[in-house]
Coordinates of C-alpha atoms (C1' of nucleotides) in Angstrom, one line a residue:
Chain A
X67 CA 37.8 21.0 -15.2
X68 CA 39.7 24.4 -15.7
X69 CA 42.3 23.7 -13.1
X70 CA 43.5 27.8 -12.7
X71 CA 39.9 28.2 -11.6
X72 CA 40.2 27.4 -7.8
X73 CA 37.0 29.5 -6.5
X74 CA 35.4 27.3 -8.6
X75 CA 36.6 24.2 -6.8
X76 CA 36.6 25.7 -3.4
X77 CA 32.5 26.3 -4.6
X78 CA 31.7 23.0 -5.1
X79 CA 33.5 21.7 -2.0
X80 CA 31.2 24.3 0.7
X81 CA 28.2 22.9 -1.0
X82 CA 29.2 19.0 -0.8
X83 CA 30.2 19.4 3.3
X84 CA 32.5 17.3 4.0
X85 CA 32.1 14.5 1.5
X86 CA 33.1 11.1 3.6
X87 CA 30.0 12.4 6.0
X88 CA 27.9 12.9 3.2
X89 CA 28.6 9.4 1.4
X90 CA 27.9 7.6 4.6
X91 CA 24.7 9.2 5.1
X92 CA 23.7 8.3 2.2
X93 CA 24.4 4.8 2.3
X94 CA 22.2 4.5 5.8
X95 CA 19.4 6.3 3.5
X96 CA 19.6 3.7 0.9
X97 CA 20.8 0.4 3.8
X98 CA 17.4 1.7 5.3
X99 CA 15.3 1.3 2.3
X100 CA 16.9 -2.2 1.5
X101 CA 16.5 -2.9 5.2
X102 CA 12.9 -2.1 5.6
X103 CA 12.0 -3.5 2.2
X104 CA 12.7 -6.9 3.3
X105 CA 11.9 -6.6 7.1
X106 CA 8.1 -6.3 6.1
X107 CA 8.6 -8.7 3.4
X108 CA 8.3 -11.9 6.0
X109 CA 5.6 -10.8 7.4
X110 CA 3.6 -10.0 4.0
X111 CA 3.9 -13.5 3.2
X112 CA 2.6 -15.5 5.8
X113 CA -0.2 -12.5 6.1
X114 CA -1.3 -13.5 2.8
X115 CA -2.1 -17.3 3.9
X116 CA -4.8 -15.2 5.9
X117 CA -6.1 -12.8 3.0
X118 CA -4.9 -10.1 5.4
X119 CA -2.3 -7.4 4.6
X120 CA 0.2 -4.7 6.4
X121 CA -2.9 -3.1 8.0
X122 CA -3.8 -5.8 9.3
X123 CA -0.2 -6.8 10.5
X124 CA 0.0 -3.5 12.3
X125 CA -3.3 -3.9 14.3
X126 CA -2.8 -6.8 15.2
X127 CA 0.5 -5.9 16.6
X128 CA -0.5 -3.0 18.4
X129 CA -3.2 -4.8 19.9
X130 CA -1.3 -7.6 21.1
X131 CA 1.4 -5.5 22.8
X132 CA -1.1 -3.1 24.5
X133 CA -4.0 -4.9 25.7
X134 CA -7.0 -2.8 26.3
X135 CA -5.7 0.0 23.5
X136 CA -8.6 2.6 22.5
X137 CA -9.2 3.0 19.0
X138 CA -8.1 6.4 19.9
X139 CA -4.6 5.3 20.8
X140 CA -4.5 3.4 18.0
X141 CA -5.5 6.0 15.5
X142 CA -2.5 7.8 17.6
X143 CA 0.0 4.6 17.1
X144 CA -0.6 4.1 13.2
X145 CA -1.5 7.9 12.2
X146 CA -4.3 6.7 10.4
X147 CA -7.8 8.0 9.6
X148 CA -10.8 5.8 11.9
X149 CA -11.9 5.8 7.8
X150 CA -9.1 3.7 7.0
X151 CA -8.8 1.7 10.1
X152 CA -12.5 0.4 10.2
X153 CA -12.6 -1.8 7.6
X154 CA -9.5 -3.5 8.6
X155 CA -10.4 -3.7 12.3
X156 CA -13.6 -5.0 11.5
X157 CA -12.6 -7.7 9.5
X158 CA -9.8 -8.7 12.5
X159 CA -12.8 -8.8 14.9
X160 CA -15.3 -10.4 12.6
X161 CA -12.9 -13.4 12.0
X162 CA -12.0 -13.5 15.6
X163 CA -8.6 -12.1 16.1
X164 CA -9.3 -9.2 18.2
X165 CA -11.7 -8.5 20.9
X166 CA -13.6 -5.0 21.2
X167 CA -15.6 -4.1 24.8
X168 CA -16.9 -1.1 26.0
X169 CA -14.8 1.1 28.5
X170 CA -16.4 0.0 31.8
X171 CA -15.0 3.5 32.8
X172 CA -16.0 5.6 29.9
X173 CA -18.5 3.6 27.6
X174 CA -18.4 5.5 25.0
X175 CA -14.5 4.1 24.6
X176 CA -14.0 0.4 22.9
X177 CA -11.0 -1.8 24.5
X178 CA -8.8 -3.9 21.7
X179 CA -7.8 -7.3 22.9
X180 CA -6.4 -10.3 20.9
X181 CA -8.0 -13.4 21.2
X182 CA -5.8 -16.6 21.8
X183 CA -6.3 -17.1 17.5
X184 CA -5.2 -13.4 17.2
X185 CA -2.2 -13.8 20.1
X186 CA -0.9 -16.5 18.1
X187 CA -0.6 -14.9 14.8
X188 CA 0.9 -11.6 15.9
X189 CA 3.6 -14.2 17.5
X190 CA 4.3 -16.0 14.1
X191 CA 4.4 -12.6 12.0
X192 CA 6.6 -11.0 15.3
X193 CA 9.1 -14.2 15.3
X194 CA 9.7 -13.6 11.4
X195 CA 10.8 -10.1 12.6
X196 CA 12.6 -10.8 15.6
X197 CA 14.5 -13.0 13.8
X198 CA 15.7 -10.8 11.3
X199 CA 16.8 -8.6 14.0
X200 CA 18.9 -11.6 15.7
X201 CA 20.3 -12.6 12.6
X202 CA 21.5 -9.1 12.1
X203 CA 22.6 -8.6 16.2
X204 CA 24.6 -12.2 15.8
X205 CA 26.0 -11.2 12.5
X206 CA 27.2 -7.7 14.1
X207 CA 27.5 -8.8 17.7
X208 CA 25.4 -7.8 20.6
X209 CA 26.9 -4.6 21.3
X210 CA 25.9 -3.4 17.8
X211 CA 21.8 -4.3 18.8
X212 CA 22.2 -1.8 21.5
X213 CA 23.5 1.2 19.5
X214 CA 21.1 0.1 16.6
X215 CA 18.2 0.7 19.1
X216 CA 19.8 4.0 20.0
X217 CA 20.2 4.6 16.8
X218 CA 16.6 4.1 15.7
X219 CA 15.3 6.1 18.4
X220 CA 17.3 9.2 17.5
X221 CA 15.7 8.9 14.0
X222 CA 11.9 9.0 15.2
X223 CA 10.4 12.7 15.2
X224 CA 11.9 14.2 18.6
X225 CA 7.8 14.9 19.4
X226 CA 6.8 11.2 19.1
X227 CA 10.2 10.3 20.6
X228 CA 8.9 9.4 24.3
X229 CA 5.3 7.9 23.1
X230 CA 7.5 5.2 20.9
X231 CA 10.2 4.7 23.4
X232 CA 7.2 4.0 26.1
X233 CA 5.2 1.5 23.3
X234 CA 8.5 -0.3 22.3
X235 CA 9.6 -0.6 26.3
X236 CA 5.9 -2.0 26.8
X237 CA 6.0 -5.3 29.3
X238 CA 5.8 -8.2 26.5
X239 CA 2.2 -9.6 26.8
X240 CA 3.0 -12.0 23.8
X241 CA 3.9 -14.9 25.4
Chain B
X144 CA 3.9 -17.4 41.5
X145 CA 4.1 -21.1 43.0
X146 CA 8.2 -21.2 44.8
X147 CA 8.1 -24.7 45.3
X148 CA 7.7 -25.2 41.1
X149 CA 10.8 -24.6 40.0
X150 CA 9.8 -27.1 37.2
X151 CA 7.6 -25.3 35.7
X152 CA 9.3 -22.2 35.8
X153 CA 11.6 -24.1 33.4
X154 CA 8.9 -24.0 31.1
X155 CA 8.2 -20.6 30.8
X156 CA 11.7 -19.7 30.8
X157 CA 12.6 -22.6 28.2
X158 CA 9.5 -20.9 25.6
X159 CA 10.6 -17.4 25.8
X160 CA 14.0 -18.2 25.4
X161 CA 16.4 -15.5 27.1
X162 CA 13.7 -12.5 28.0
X163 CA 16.2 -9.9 27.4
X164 CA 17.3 -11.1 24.6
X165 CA 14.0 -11.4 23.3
X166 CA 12.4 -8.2 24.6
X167 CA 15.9 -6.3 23.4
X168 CA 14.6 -8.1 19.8
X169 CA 11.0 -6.8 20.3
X170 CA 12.5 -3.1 20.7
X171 CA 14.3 -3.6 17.9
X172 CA 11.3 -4.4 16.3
X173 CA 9.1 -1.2 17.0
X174 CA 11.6 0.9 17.1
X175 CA 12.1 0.4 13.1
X176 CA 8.6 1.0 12.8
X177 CA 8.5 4.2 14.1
X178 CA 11.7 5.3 12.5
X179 CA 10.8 4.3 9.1
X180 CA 7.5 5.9 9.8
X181 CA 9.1 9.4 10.3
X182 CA 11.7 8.5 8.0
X183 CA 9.6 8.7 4.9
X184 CA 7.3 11.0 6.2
X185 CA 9.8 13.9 5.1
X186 CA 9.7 13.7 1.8
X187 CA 6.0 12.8 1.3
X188 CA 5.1 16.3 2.6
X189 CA 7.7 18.0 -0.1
X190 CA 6.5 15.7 -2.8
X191 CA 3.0 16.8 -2.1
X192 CA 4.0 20.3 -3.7
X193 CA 5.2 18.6 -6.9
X194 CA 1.8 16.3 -7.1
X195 CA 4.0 13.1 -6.6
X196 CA 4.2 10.1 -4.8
X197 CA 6.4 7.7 -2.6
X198 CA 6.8 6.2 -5.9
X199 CA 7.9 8.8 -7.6
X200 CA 10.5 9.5 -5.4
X201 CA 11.8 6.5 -4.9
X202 CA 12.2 6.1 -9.1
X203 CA 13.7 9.5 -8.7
X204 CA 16.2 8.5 -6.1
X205 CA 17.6 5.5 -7.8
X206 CA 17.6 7.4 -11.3
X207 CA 19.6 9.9 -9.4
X208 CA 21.8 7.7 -7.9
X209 CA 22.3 5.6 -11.1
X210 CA 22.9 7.5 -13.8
X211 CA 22.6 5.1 -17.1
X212 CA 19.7 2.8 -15.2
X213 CA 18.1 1.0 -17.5
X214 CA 14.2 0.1 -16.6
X215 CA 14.9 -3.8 -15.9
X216 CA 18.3 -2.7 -13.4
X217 CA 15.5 -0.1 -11.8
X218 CA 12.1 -2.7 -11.8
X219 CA 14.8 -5.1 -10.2
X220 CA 15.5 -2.6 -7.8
X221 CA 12.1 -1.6 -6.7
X222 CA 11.1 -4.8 -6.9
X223 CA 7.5 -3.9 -8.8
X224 CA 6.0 -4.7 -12.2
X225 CA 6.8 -3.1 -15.2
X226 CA 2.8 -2.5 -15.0
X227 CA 3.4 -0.7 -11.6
X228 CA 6.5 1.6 -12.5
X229 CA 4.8 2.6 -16.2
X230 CA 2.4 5.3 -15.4
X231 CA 4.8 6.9 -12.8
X232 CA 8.0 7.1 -14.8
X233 CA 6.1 8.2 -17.5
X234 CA 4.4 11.2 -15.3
X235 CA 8.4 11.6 -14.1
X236 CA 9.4 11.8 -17.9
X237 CA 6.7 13.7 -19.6
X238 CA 7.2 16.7 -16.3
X239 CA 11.0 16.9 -17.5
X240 CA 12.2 15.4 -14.2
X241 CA 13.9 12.3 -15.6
X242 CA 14.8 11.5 -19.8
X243 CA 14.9 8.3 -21.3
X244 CA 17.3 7.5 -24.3
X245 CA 17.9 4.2 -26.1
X246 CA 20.8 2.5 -25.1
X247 CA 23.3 2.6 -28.0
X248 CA 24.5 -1.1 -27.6
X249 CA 21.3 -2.3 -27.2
X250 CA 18.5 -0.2 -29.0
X251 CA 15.5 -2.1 -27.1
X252 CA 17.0 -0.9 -23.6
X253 CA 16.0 2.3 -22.4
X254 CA 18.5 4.4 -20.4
X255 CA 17.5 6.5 -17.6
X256 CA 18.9 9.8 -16.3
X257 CA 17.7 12.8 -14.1
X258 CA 17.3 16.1 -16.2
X259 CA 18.7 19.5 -14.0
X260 CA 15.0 19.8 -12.3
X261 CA 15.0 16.2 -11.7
X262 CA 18.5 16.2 -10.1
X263 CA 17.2 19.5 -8.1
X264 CA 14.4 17.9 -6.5
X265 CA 16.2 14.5 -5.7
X266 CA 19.2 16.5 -4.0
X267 CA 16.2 18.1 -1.6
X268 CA 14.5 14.8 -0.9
X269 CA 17.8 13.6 -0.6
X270 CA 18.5 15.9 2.2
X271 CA 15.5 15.8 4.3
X272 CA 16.7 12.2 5.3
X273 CA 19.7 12.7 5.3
X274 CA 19.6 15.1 8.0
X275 CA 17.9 12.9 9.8
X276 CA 20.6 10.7 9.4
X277 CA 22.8 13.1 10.5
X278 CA 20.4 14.2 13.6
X279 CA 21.0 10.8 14.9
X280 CA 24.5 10.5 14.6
X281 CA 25.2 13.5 16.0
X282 CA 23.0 12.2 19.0
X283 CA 24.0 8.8 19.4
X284 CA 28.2 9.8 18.1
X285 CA 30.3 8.9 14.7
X286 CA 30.6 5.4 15.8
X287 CA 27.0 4.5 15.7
X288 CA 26.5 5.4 12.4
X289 CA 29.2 3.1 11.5
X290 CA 27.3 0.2 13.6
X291 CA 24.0 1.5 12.2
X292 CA 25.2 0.4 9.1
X293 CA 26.6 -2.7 9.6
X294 CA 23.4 -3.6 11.1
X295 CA 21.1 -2.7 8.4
X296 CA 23.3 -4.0 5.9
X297 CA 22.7 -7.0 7.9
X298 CA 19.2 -7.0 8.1
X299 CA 19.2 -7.3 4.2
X300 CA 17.9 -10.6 2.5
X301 CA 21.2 -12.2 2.1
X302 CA 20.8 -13.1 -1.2
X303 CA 19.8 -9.5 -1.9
X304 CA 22.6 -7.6 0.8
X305 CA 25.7 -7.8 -2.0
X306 CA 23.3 -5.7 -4.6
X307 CA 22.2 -3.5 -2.1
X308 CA 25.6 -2.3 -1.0
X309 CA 26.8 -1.5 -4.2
X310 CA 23.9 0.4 -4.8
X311 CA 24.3 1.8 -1.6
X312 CA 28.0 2.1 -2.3
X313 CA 27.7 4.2 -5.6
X314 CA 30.1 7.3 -6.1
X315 CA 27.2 10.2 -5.5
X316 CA 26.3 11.7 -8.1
X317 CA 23.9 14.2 -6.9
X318 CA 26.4 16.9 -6.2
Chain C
dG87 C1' -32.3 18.8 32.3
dA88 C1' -30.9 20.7 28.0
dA89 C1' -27.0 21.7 25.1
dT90 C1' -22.5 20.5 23.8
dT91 C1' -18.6 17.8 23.3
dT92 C1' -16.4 13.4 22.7
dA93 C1' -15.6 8.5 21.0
dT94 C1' -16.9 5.7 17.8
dG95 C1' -19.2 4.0 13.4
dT96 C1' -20.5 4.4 8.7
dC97 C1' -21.3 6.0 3.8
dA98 C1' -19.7 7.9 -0.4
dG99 C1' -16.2 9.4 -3.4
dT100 C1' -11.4 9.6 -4.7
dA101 C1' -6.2 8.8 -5.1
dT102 C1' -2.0 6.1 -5.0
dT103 C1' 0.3 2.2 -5.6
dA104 C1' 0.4 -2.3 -6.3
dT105 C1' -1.1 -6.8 -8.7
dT106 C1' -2.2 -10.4 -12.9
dG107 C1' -3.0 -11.3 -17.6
dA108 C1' -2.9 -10.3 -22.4
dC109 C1' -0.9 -8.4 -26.2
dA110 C1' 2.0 -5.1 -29.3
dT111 C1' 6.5 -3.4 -31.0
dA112 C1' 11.2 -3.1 -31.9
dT113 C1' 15.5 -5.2 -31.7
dT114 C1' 18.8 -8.7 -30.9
dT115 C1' 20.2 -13.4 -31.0
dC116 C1' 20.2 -18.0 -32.8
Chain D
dG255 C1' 13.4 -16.3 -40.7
dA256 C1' 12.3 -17.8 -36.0
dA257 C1' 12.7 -17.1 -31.3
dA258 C1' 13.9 -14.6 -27.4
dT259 C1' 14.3 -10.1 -25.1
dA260 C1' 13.3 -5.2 -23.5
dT261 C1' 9.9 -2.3 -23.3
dG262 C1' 5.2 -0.3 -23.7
dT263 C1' 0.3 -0.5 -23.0
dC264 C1' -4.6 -1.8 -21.9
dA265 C1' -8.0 -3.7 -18.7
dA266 C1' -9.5 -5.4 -14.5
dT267 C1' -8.7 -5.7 -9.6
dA268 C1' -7.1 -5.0 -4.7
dA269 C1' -5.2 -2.8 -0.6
dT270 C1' -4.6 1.1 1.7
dA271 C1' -4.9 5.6 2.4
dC272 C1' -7.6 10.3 2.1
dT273 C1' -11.6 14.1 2.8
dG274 C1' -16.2 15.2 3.9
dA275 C1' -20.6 14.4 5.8
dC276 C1' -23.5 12.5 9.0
dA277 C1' -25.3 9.2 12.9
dT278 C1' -25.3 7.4 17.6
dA279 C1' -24.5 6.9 22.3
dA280 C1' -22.4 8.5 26.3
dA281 C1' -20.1 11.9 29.0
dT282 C1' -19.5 16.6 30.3
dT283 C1' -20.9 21.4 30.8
dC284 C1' -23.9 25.1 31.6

DNA sequence: GAATTTATGTCAGTATTATTGACATATTTC
DNA sequence: GAAATATGTCAATAATACTGACATAAATTC
């Protein structure tokens, strides 16, 4: 580094930002990947005991948290294709684990339930997850759960902010 | 609701545990979903221009982070096959984004670093979550990020959390 | 009441990312 | 020289996603 070059320097420095800011951003990208990586790693495993997988998982647990869920809404929820939700969906309902029924309102519509089998697996695979989050809150203290949820929220897309908020604030119907 | 069965109130209480607590976990829960969701949506839309993947990216990223990687450090890592990471490093190679040389202490190794267009395209990826990053604490203040990641380093297997900061830790390199 | 729209279901074809198992090659270590 | 190690490769398979096309039933609109 030519050091009687400082327009260089003073170059490098506006397109860094302020470097502290920028090095702890990064880390939360990366603490986030690491996070998440393991976060859905409990629940693969005991989904494999039932030949299911994520998709499955995230039915399941959709369902179970809002009874009476269109697949519409859940299309909404999981940002999927009907194409790639059918085959999942119909093998949770052809084993037993959710419940469709015509709208009595507008027929056309099919209401998701859990059945008491389904109920009780989306509890096992959510206590693997709510566990890693009390770990974490007693490891950090129980102020820190509160900002972390804050936190989280900030990161969703500002568009789907309100629909997630109102899912994740949903009455538990789990127990 | 029965008043005069205070007994078995005791018994719903006593299976959810605190309800706060627990629906404060649930939150928690959903709220990473979401996040994560949005999170990674970013870059999938800007790798769609360059024909690449989540994979890809996620090979870039740590290549980029890492300079010197060699393809046991980054299969550790990812936590994939050898099988899995072949095709898509190779792709990541032969387009000129990343170059492998043979380590000169140990000839069998292969050492991995991002070429001037691979180090481009990671710095924008790079960005689009960081800004979301820095979206959020701007929103929530400086402190939360500093809680944020305390409690995602938490939420890391803990066998897994010391690796994972380093990584996380690493003197950036991208700039 | 006929035409259109909507909610869902389904088929076919394809892509990405992952797996396991088997085997090849080069290099290092014992 | 034999064994272990790091990487590369082939084949088969699976899970999860996509687009496009089309079918059906029910609701809505004209």
């Amino acid at each position: 580094m030519d050091m009687d070059e400082p327009a260089k320097q003073r170059v490098v420095l506006a397109h860094s930002e302020s470097t502290d800011e920028a090095q702890s951003l990064l880390e939360l990208v990366e603490l986030l990947f690491f996070a998440y990586r393991d976060f859905v790693g409990d629940p693969d495993r005991l989904l494999e005991d039932f030949g299911f997988g994520r998709a499955h998982h995230r039915v399941l647990h959709f369902v179970a948290r809002n009874p009476g869920l269109t697949i519409a809404n859940l299309l909404t929820i999981l940002k999927i294709t009907k194409q790639s939700l059918n085959p999942v969906l119909k093998e949770l309902i052809g084993k037993g684990y959710i419940i469709s029924r015509p709208g009595s309102d507008d027929r056309r519509q099919r209401h998701l339930f859990v059945s008491e089998r389904g109920k009780s697996l989306a509890q096992d695979l959510m206590s693997l997850q709510t566990r890693r989050m009390a770990r974490a809150t007693s490891e950090c203290g129980p102020e820190s759960a509160m900002v972390a949820r804050q936190f989280l929220a900030a990161m969703i897309e500002p568009s789907e902010r309100a629909e997630a908020l109102k899912i994740a604030a949903a009455q538990d119907r789990l127990r």
